[in-house]
PDB file of C-alpha atoms in Angstrom:
ATOM      1  CA  MET J   1      10.130 -18.321 -14.925  1.00 80.00           C
ATOM      2  CA  VAL J   2       6.505 -15.872 -14.131  1.00 84.00           C
ATOM      3  CA  PRO J   3       4.631 -14.837 -16.850  1.00 87.00           C
ATOM      4  CA  LEU J   4       4.771 -10.775 -16.334  1.00 88.00           C
ATOM      5  CA  ASN J   5       1.148 -10.901 -16.761  1.00 89.00           C
ATOM      6  CA  TRP J   6       0.086 -12.402 -13.818  1.00 90.00           C
ATOM      7  CA  TYR J   7       2.270  -9.928 -11.659  1.00 92.00           C
ATOM      8  CA  ILE J   8      -0.307  -7.096 -12.902  1.00 92.00           C
ATOM      9  CA  GLY J   9      -2.987  -9.466 -12.588  1.00 91.00           C
ATOM     10  CA  LEU J  10      -1.830 -10.137  -8.500  1.00 93.00           C
ATOM     11  CA  SER J  11      -1.599  -5.622  -7.965  1.00 94.00           C
ATOM     12  CA  SER J  12      -4.355  -5.169  -9.885  1.00 94.00           C
ATOM     13  CA  VAL J  13      -6.989  -7.834  -7.427  1.00 94.00           C
ATOM     14  CA  ILE J  14      -4.674  -5.738  -4.341  1.00 95.00           C
ATOM     15  CA  PHE J  15      -5.867  -2.788  -5.517  1.00 94.00           C
ATOM     16  CA  MET J  16      -9.466  -3.550  -6.539  1.00 94.00           C
ATOM     17  CA  ILE J  17      -9.678  -4.836  -2.703  1.00 94.00           C
ATOM     18  CA  GLY J  18      -7.917  -1.862  -2.001  1.00 94.00           C
ATOM     19  CA  VAL J  19     -10.420   0.611  -3.436  1.00 93.00           C
ATOM     20  CA  VAL J  20     -14.333  -2.107  -2.423  1.00 93.00           C
ATOM     21  CA  GLY J  21     -12.284  -1.768   0.562  1.00 92.00           C
ATOM     22  CA  PHE J  22     -12.433   2.408   0.544  1.00 91.00           C
ATOM     23  CA  LEU J  23     -16.176   2.188  -0.625  1.00 90.00           C
ATOM     24  CA  ILE J  24     -17.873   0.631   1.741  1.00 90.00           C
ATOM     25  CA  ARG J  25     -16.601   0.817   4.861  1.00 87.00           C
ATOM     26  CA  ARG J  26     -17.581   3.002   6.884  1.00 83.00           C
ATOM     27  CA  ASN J  27     -14.713   3.135   9.881  1.00 84.00           C
ATOM     28  CA  ILE J  28     -12.035   5.611   8.465  1.00 86.00           C
ATOM     29  CA  ILE J  29      -8.748   3.733  10.645  1.00 88.00           C
ATOM     30  CA  VAL J  30     -10.181   1.001   7.545  1.00 89.00           C
ATOM     31  CA  MET J  31     -10.397   3.085   4.321  1.00 90.00           C
ATOM     32  CA  LEU J  32      -6.526   4.605   5.869  1.00 92.00           C
ATOM     33  CA  MET J  33      -5.704   1.781   5.082  1.00 92.00           C
ATOM     34  CA  SER J  34      -7.023   0.451   2.659  1.00 94.00           C
ATOM     35  CA  ILE J  35      -5.164   3.553   0.543  1.00 94.00           C
ATOM     36  CA  GLU J  36      -1.974   1.915   2.081  1.00 93.00           C
ATOM     37  CA  LEU J  37      -3.440  -0.962   0.262  1.00 94.00           C
ATOM     38  CA  MET J  38      -3.869   0.523  -2.979  1.00 94.00           C
ATOM     39  CA  LEU J  39       0.074   1.586  -2.779  1.00 95.00           C
ATOM     40  CA  ASN J  40       1.488  -1.298  -1.731  1.00 94.00           C
ATOM     41  CA  ALA J  41      -0.550  -2.608  -5.486  1.00 95.00           C
ATOM     42  CA  VAL J  42       1.023  -0.305  -7.561  1.00 95.00           C
ATOM     43  CA  ASN J  43       4.034  -0.933  -5.495  1.00 95.00           C
ATOM     44  CA  ILE J  44       5.104  -4.809  -6.860  1.00 95.00           C
ATOM     45  CA  SER J  45       3.414  -3.366 -10.347  1.00 94.00           C
ATOM     46  CA  LEU J  46       6.497  -1.172 -10.082  1.00 94.00           C
ATOM     47  CA  VAL J  47       9.142  -3.868  -9.344  1.00 94.00           C
ATOM     48  CA  ALA J  48       8.161  -6.078 -11.118  1.00 93.00           C
ATOM     49  CA  PHE J  49       7.842  -3.810 -14.342  1.00 93.00           C
ATOM     50  CA  SER J  50      11.303  -3.448 -12.567  1.00 92.00           C
ATOM     51  CA  HIS J  51      12.770  -6.543 -13.120  1.00 91.00           C
ATOM     52  CA  TYR J  52      11.318  -7.812 -16.425  1.00 91.00           C
ATOM     53  CA  LEU J  53      12.118  -4.530 -18.687  1.00 91.00           C
ATOM     54  CA  GLN J  54      15.548  -4.282 -16.740  1.00 90.00           C
ATOM     55  CA  ASP J  55      15.755  -1.084 -15.593  1.00 88.00           C
ATOM     56  CA  LEU J  56      15.218   0.120 -12.103  1.00 89.00           C
ATOM     57  CA  ARG J  57      13.600   3.369 -12.703  1.00 90.00           C
ATOM     58  CA  GLY J  58      11.135   1.295 -11.286  1.00 90.00           C
ATOM     59  CA  GLN J  59      12.303   0.428  -8.482  1.00 92.00           C
ATOM     60  CA  ILE J  60      13.155   4.296  -7.344  1.00 93.00           C
ATOM     61  CA  LEU J  61       9.611   6.096  -8.249  1.00 93.00           C
ATOM     62  CA  VAL J  62       8.940   2.855  -5.604  1.00 93.00           C
ATOM     63  CA  PHE J  63      10.218   4.821  -2.644  1.00 92.00           C
ATOM     64  CA  PHE J  64       8.924   7.773  -3.256  1.00 94.00           C
ATOM     65  CA  VAL J  65       5.490   6.147  -3.109  1.00 94.00           C
ATOM     66  CA  ILE J  66       6.498   4.953   0.192  1.00 93.00           C
ATOM     67  CA  THR J  67       7.448   7.846   1.114  1.00 93.00           C
ATOM     68  CA  VAL J  68       4.388   9.921   0.024  1.00 93.00           C
ATOM     69  CA  ALA J  69       2.498   6.655   1.182  1.00 93.00           C
ATOM     70  CA  ALA J  70       3.581   6.688   5.209  1.00 92.00           C
ATOM     71  CA  SER J  71       3.167  10.869   5.022  1.00 93.00           C
ATOM     72  CA  GLU J  72      -0.020  10.522   3.957  1.00 92.00           C
ATOM     73  CA  ALA J  73      -0.896   8.244   6.922  1.00 92.00           C
ATOM     74  CA  ALA J  74       0.729  10.463   9.108  1.00 91.00           C
ATOM     75  CA  ILE J  75      -1.717  13.867   7.204  1.00 92.00           C
ATOM     76  CA  GLY J  76      -4.738  11.300   7.706  1.00 91.00           C
ATOM     77  CA  LEU J  77      -4.314   9.656  11.231  1.00 90.00           C
ATOM     78  CA  ALA J  78      -3.765  13.745  12.533  1.00 90.00           C
ATOM     79  CA  ILE J  79      -6.751  14.810  11.004  1.00 88.00           C
ATOM     80  CA  LEU J  80      -8.540  11.367  11.963  1.00 87.00           C
ATOM     81  CA  VAL J  81      -7.005  12.324  15.945  1.00 86.00           C
ATOM     82  CA  ALA J  82      -8.118  16.106  15.556  1.00 85.00           C
ATOM     83  CA  LEU J  83     -11.467  14.561  14.560  1.00 84.00           C
ATOM     84  CA  TYR J  84     -12.703  11.831  17.559  1.00 82.00           C
ATOM     85  CA  LYS J  85     -10.894  15.406  19.775  1.00 81.00           C
ATOM     86  CA  ASN J  86     -14.327  17.160  18.210  1.00 80.00           C
ATOM     87  CA  LYS J  87     -16.636  14.595  17.408  1.00 77.00           C
ATOM     88  CA  ALA J  88     -15.729  11.395  18.647  1.00 74.00           C
ATOM     89  CA  ALA J  89     -15.867   9.395  15.467  1.00 72.00           C
ATOM     90  CA  VAL J  90     -14.622   7.501  13.463  1.00 72.00           C
ATOM     91  CA  HIS J  91     -17.383   7.131  11.694  1.00 77.00           C
ATOM     92  CA  THR J  92     -18.295   8.167   7.361  1.00 75.00           C
ATOM     93  CA  ASN J  93     -22.272   8.617   8.059  1.00 74.00           C
ATOM     94  CA  GLU J  94     -21.821  10.582  11.560  1.00 75.00           C
ATOM     95  CA  ILE J  95     -19.522  13.555   9.524  1.00 76.00           C
ATOM     96  CA  THR J  96     -22.411  15.105   7.911  1.00 75.00           C
ATOM     97  CA  GLU J  97     -21.302  19.433   8.339  1.00 75.00           C
ATOM     98  CA  MET J  98     -19.820  19.783   5.491  1.00 75.00           C
ATOM     99  CA  LYS J  99     -24.455  18.052   3.250  1.00 72.00           C
ATOM    100  CA  GLY J 100     -26.542  20.983   2.317  1.00 66.00           C
TER     101      GLY J 100
ATOM    102  CA  MET V   1       7.846 -25.404 -11.574  1.00 84.00           C
ATOM    103  CA  LEU V   2       9.214 -23.969  -8.632  1.00 88.00           C
ATOM    104  CA  PRO V   3       9.110 -19.661  -9.063  1.00 88.00           C
ATOM    105  CA  ARG V   4       5.610 -19.880  -9.784  1.00 91.00           C
ATOM    106  CA  LEU V   5       4.369 -22.036  -7.437  1.00 92.00           C
ATOM    107  CA  PHE V   6       6.160 -19.486  -5.070  1.00 91.00           C
ATOM    108  CA  PHE V   7       4.398 -17.244  -6.982  1.00 92.00           C
ATOM    109  CA  GLY V   8       1.553 -18.644  -6.775  1.00 93.00           C
ATOM    110  CA  TYR V   9       1.431 -19.180  -2.935  1.00 94.00           C
ATOM    111  CA  PHE V  10       2.255 -14.659  -2.194  1.00 93.00           C
ATOM    112  CA  ALA V  11      -0.587 -14.373  -5.095  1.00 94.00           C
ATOM    113  CA  ILE V  12      -3.672 -16.683  -3.348  1.00 95.00           C
ATOM    114  CA  VAL V  13      -2.271 -15.994   0.330  1.00 95.00           C
ATOM    115  CA  MET V  14      -1.799 -11.692  -0.417  1.00 94.00           C
ATOM    116  CA  THR V  15      -5.374 -11.858  -1.928  1.00 95.00           C
ATOM    117  CA  VAL V  16      -6.803 -14.011   0.931  1.00 96.00           C
ATOM    118  CA  LEU V  17      -5.483 -10.920   3.047  1.00 95.00           C
ATOM    119  CA  ALA V  18      -6.346  -8.112   1.874  1.00 94.00           C
ATOM    120  CA  LEU V  19     -10.148  -9.948   1.881  1.00 94.00           C
ATOM    121  CA  VAL V  20     -10.007 -10.421   5.286  1.00 94.00           C
ATOM    122  CA  ILE V  21      -7.919  -6.586   5.902  1.00 92.00           C
ATOM    123  CA  ILE V  22     -10.978  -4.944   4.370  1.00 91.00           C
ATOM    124  CA  THR V  23     -14.257  -6.823   6.806  1.00 90.00           C
ATOM    125  CA  ARG V  24     -12.538  -7.961  10.074  1.00 88.00           C
ATOM    126  CA  LYS V  25     -15.657  -5.645  12.959  1.00 84.00           C
ATOM    127  CA  ASN V  26     -12.543  -4.937  14.994  1.00 86.00           C
ATOM    128  CA  PRO V  27     -10.016  -2.636  13.607  1.00 87.00           C
ATOM    129  CA  VAL V  28      -6.906  -3.740  15.437  1.00 89.00           C
ATOM    130  CA  HIS V  29      -7.333  -7.368  13.029  1.00 90.00           C
ATOM    131  CA  SER V  30      -7.388  -5.512  10.061  1.00 91.00           C
ATOM    132  CA  VAL V  31      -4.022  -4.025  11.040  1.00 92.00           C
ATOM    133  CA  LEU V  32      -1.840  -6.983  11.862  1.00 93.00           C
ATOM    134  CA  TRP V  33      -3.852  -9.087   9.361  1.00 94.00           C
ATOM    135  CA  MET V  34      -2.150  -6.002   7.328  1.00 93.00           C
ATOM    136  CA  LEU V  35       1.637  -6.886   8.774  1.00 94.00           C
ATOM    137  CA  VAL V  36       1.074  -9.891   7.616  1.00 94.00           C
ATOM    138  CA  LEU V  37      -0.214  -8.270   4.296  1.00 94.00           C
ATOM    139  CA  PHE V  38       3.559  -6.395   4.676  1.00 94.00           C
ATOM    140  CA  PHE V  39       6.010  -9.465   5.265  1.00 94.00           C
ATOM    141  CA  HIS V  40       4.822 -11.262   2.811  1.00 94.00           C
ATOM    142  CA  VAL V  41       4.639  -8.112  -0.498  1.00 94.00           C
ATOM    143  CA  ALA V  42       8.072  -7.719   0.889  1.00 94.00           C
ATOM    144  CA  GLY V  43       8.474 -11.971   0.601  1.00 93.00           C
ATOM    145  CA  LEU V  44       7.610 -11.136  -2.897  1.00 93.00           C
ATOM    146  CA  TYR V  45       9.861  -7.952  -3.277  1.00 93.00           C
ATOM    147  CA  LEU V  46      12.756 -10.111  -2.901  1.00 92.00           C
ATOM    148  CA  PHE V  47      11.635 -13.387  -5.652  1.00 90.00           C
ATOM    149  CA  LEU V  48      12.260  -9.753  -7.530  1.00 90.00           C
ATOM    150  CA  ASN V  49      15.468  -8.948  -6.764  1.00 89.00           C
ATOM    151  CA  ALA V  50      14.389  -6.119  -5.210  1.00 90.00           C
ATOM    152  CA  GLU V  51      16.917  -6.356  -1.696  1.00 91.00           C
ATOM    153  CA  PHE V  52      17.148  -3.068  -0.829  1.00 92.00           C
ATOM    154  CA  LEU V  53      13.304  -3.034  -1.209  1.00 92.00           C
ATOM    155  CA  ALA V  54      11.951  -5.569   0.284  1.00 93.00           C
ATOM    156  CA  ALA V  55      14.626  -4.410   4.087  1.00 93.00           C
ATOM    157  CA  VAL V  56      12.526  -0.273   3.793  1.00 92.00           C
ATOM    158  CA  GLN V  57       9.026  -1.902   3.022  1.00 92.00           C
ATOM    159  CA  ILE V  58       8.842  -4.592   5.636  1.00 93.00           C
ATOM    160  CA  ILE V  59      11.309  -1.010   7.846  1.00 93.00           C
ATOM    161  CA  LEU V  60       8.925   1.568   6.901  1.00 91.00           C
ATOM    162  CA  TYR V  61       5.391  -0.135   6.234  1.00 89.00           C
ATOM    163  CA  ALA V  62       6.007  -3.081   9.317  1.00 88.00           C
ATOM    164  CA  GLY V  63       8.006  -1.237  11.508  1.00 89.00           C
ATOM    165  CA  ALA V  64       6.916   2.808  10.959  1.00 90.00           C
ATOM    166  CA  ILE V  65       3.451   3.436   9.857  1.00 91.00           C
ATOM    167  CA  LEU V  66       1.812   0.400  10.651  1.00 91.00           C
ATOM    168  CA  VAL V  67       2.734   1.648  13.937  1.00 91.00           C
ATOM    169  CA  LEU V  68       1.533   4.205  13.620  1.00 90.00           C
ATOM    170  CA  PHE V  69      -1.853   3.152  12.981  1.00 90.00           C
ATOM    171  CA  LEU V  70      -1.928   0.825  16.057  1.00 90.00           C
ATOM    172  CA  PHE V  71      -1.351   3.984  18.400  1.00 88.00           C
ATOM    173  CA  VAL V  72      -4.130   5.307  16.036  1.00 88.00           C
ATOM    174  CA  VAL V  73      -6.909   2.538  17.382  1.00 86.00           C
ATOM    175  CA  MET V  74      -5.076   2.908  21.016  1.00 85.00           C
ATOM    176  CA  MET V  75      -5.430   5.775  21.106  1.00 83.00           C
ATOM    177  CA  LEU V  76      -9.414   6.307  20.084  1.00 81.00           C
ATOM    178  CA  ASN V  77     -11.629   3.873  22.816  1.00 72.00           C
ATOM    179  CA  LEU V  78     -13.409   1.973  19.730  1.00 70.00           C
ATOM    180  CA  ARG V  79     -15.730  -0.502  22.229  1.00 70.00           C
ATOM    181  CA  GLU V  80     -18.253   1.147  20.492  1.00 64.00           C
ATOM    182  CA  GLU V  81     -17.747   1.038  16.945  1.00 63.00           C
ATOM    183  CA  ILE V  82     -17.097  -2.690  16.887  1.00 66.00           C
ATOM    184  CA  VAL V  83     -20.900  -3.816  17.651  1.00 68.00           C
ATOM    185  CA  SER V  84     -22.151  -0.863  14.988  1.00 70.00           C
ATOM    186  CA  GLU V  85     -23.205  -1.880  11.428  1.00 73.00           C
ATOM    187  CA  ARG V  86     -19.571  -1.648   9.727  1.00 75.00           C
ATOM    188  CA  PHE V  87     -20.369  -1.808   5.781  1.00 79.00           C
ATOM    189  CA  GLY V  88     -22.625   1.612   3.869  1.00 75.00           C
ATOM    190  CA  GLY V  89     -25.580   0.833   3.239  1.00 74.00           C
ATOM    191  CA  ALA V  90     -24.236   0.859  -0.483  1.00 80.00           C
ATOM    192  CA  TRP V  91     -21.848  -1.795  -0.427  1.00 84.00           C
ATOM    193  CA  PRO V  92     -23.306  -3.843  -3.092  1.00 87.00           C
ATOM    194  CA  LEU V  93     -22.343  -1.223  -5.219  1.00 90.00           C
ATOM    195  CA  GLY V  94     -19.145  -0.522  -4.590  1.00 88.00           C
ATOM    196  CA  VAL V  95     -18.406  -3.897  -4.904  1.00 91.00           C
ATOM    197  CA  SER V  96     -19.541  -3.984  -8.486  1.00 92.00           C
ATOM    198  CA  VAL V  97     -18.149  -1.230  -9.335  1.00 91.00           C
ATOM    199  CA  GLY V  98     -14.587  -2.460  -8.091  1.00 90.00           C
ATOM    200  CA  ALA V  99     -15.721  -5.592  -9.877  1.00 92.00           C
ATOM    201  CA  PHE V 100     -16.971  -4.077 -13.403  1.00 93.00           C
ATOM    202  CA  ILE V 101     -12.583  -2.632 -13.347  1.00 91.00           C
ATOM    203  CA  LEU V 102     -11.049  -5.414 -12.700  1.00 91.00           C
ATOM    204  CA  VAL V 103     -12.550  -7.405 -15.421  1.00 92.00           C
ATOM    205  CA  LEU V 104     -11.735  -4.120 -17.370  1.00 91.00           C
ATOM    206  CA  ILE V 105      -8.151  -4.606 -16.038  1.00 89.00           C
ATOM    207  CA  PHE V 106      -8.108  -8.590 -16.652  1.00 89.00           C
ATOM    208  CA  LEU V 107      -9.428  -7.470 -20.196  1.00 89.00           C
ATOM    209  CA  SER V 108      -6.898  -5.530 -21.276  1.00 88.00           C
ATOM    210  CA  THR V 109      -3.810  -6.736 -20.423  1.00 86.00           C
ATOM    211  CA  GLY V 110      -4.531  -9.615 -22.793  1.00 81.00           C
ATOM    212  CA  ASN V 111      -2.221  -7.222 -25.646  1.00 83.00           C
ATOM    213  CA  PHE V 112      -0.063  -5.418 -23.655  1.00 82.00           C
ATOM    214  CA  VAL V 113       3.155  -5.872 -25.568  1.00 83.00           C
ATOM    215  CA  GLN V 114       6.113  -5.384 -23.242  1.00 83.00           C
ATOM    216  CA  GLY V 115       8.755  -3.019 -24.219  1.00 83.00           C
ATOM    217  CA  PRO V 116      12.059  -3.020 -24.626  1.00 86.00           C
ATOM    218  CA  VAL V 117      14.946  -4.205 -22.155  1.00 86.00           C
ATOM    219  CA  GLY V 118      16.679  -1.808 -20.221  1.00 84.00           C
ATOM    220  CA  LYS V 119      20.329  -1.695 -19.069  1.00 84.00           C
ATOM    221  CA  TYR V 120      20.265  -3.347 -15.839  1.00 84.00           C
ATOM    222  CA  SER V 121      20.092  -6.885 -16.526  1.00 84.00           C
ATOM    223  CA  ILE V 122      20.565  -9.563 -13.678  1.00 83.00           C
ATOM    224  CA  GLU V 123      24.019 -10.105 -14.332  1.00 84.00           C
ATOM    225  CA  ALA V 124      24.102  -5.438 -14.265  1.00 85.00           C
ATOM    226  CA  ILE V 125      22.873  -5.020 -11.120  1.00 85.00           C
ATOM    227  CA  ARG V 126      24.721  -8.103  -9.642  1.00 85.00           C
ATOM    228  CA  ALA V 127      28.459  -6.457 -10.913  1.00 86.00           C
ATOM    229  CA  GLU V 128      27.322  -3.507  -9.027  1.00 86.00           C
ATOM    230  CA  THR V 129      25.785  -4.437  -5.909  1.00 87.00           C
ATOM    231  CA  GLN V 130      21.641  -3.729  -5.939  1.00 88.00           C
ATOM    232  CA  VAL V 131      22.157  -1.126  -2.854  1.00 90.00           C
ATOM    233  CA  LYS V 132      24.880   0.814  -5.100  1.00 91.00           C
ATOM    234  CA  ALA V 133      22.795   0.727  -8.992  1.00 90.00           C
ATOM    235  CA  VAL V 134      19.429   1.958  -6.235  1.00 90.00           C
ATOM    236  CA  GLY V 135      21.643   4.878  -5.356  1.00 91.00           C
ATOM    237  CA  THR V 136      23.700   5.569  -7.842  1.00 91.00           C
ATOM    238  CA  LEU V 137      20.211   6.127 -10.373  1.00 90.00           C
ATOM    239  CA  LEU V 138      17.836   7.655  -7.198  1.00 91.00           C
ATOM    240  CA  TYR V 139      21.487  10.126  -5.806  1.00 93.00           C
ATOM    241  CA  THR V 140      22.216  11.341 -10.114  1.00 93.00           C
ATOM    242  CA  GLU V 141      19.103  11.850 -12.611  1.00 92.00           C
ATOM    243  CA  TYR V 142      16.496  11.135  -9.585  1.00 93.00           C
ATOM    244  CA  LEU V 143      17.758  14.483  -7.172  1.00 94.00           C
ATOM    245  CA  PHE V 144      15.367  16.605  -8.130  1.00 94.00           C
ATOM    246  CA  PRO V 145      12.553  14.572  -7.056  1.00 93.00           C
ATOM    247  CA  PHE V 146      14.264  13.327  -3.864  1.00 93.00           C
ATOM    248  CA  GLU V 147      14.308  16.846  -2.741  1.00 94.00           C
ATOM    249  CA  VAL V 148      11.125  17.317  -2.970  1.00 94.00           C
ATOM    250  CA  ALA V 149      10.267  14.460  -0.826  1.00 93.00           C
ATOM    251  CA  SER V 150      12.068  15.023   1.432  1.00 94.00           C
ATOM    252  CA  LEU V 151       9.842  18.322   1.390  1.00 95.00           C
ATOM    253  CA  ILE V 152       7.057  16.792   1.294  1.00 94.00           C
ATOM    254  CA  LEU V 153       8.231  14.978   4.939  1.00 93.00           C
ATOM    255  CA  LEU V 154       8.697  17.774   6.033  1.00 95.00           C
ATOM    256  CA  ILE V 155       5.214  18.626   5.487  1.00 93.00           C
ATOM    257  CA  ALA V 156       3.974  16.588   6.425  1.00 93.00           C
ATOM    258  CA  ILE V 157       5.954  16.496  10.568  1.00 92.00           C
ATOM    259  CA  VAL V 158       4.254  20.356  10.601  1.00 93.00           C
ATOM    260  CA  GLY V 159       1.087  19.177   8.949  1.00 91.00           C
ATOM    261  CA  ALA V 160       0.768  16.567  11.597  1.00 89.00           C
ATOM    262  CA  ILE V 161       1.696  18.628  15.043  1.00 89.00           C
ATOM    263  CA  VAL V 162      -0.123  21.482  13.823  1.00 90.00           C
ATOM    264  CA  LEU V 163      -3.419  19.166  13.335  1.00 86.00           C
ATOM    265  CA  ALA V 164      -2.759  17.290  16.755  1.00 79.00           C
ATOM    266  CA  LYS V 165      -2.257  19.812  18.579  1.00 80.00           C
ATOM    267  CA  LYS V 166      -4.451  21.276  22.083  1.00 73.00           C
ATOM    268  CA  ARG V 167      -6.388  25.151  21.022  1.00 71.00           C
ATOM    269  CA  SER V 168      -5.511  27.252  23.373  1.00 64.00           C
TER     270      SER V 168
END
């Protein structure tokens, strides 16, 4: 039997890799993929808790997380396409309209 | 012993894949490595007795979301993006913030105390079949959040069309 702590450790490592990827990359596509990475890490910990606490509610929550991830990817990529049409830029340091 | 070996394989491969994803220069390579990662996540779900979620993971993440990413990466012409600098100027700060929070999480998981177990033991789920157990819970206790989730998807469809539409 694998201890539950190992799953929490794996999940937090992948979540933090997602956070670091979101912070350090300049390409917006890779930043969106880092968000997917973080959501997947949370899903792993939810399913692990659901298994070890013998309660299916964690798995129900994973469905909702996947729903939100799907709509977030659709909206984010639509914004990216609109941005590329208007500015031909996918790097964050080329988008400076809001800079005072 | 064997379950731990399985878990060790999944943990090492998933960590390495996640690191590969955030460091590749070409976004297409990142998307393809992400596909491998999602299959490993599905394998981990199977390992945790969540068969239905493993199927949903492959169909939805690997089948729908990643195809969407691939389409967008191929639609945008990223040839000149690949040769430019991939990390922002403040990347040491980002890495150290991430490492600090990771250490905090690891220190706090040592004090984790498991709560009382619920009624869905492996035998109970096996007697009812897993899909039926999840579906019953989803359509009775979580019916309202389920409807809200459909509303979120509707908003995503409308929003994507509005954002990607050509202005006339």
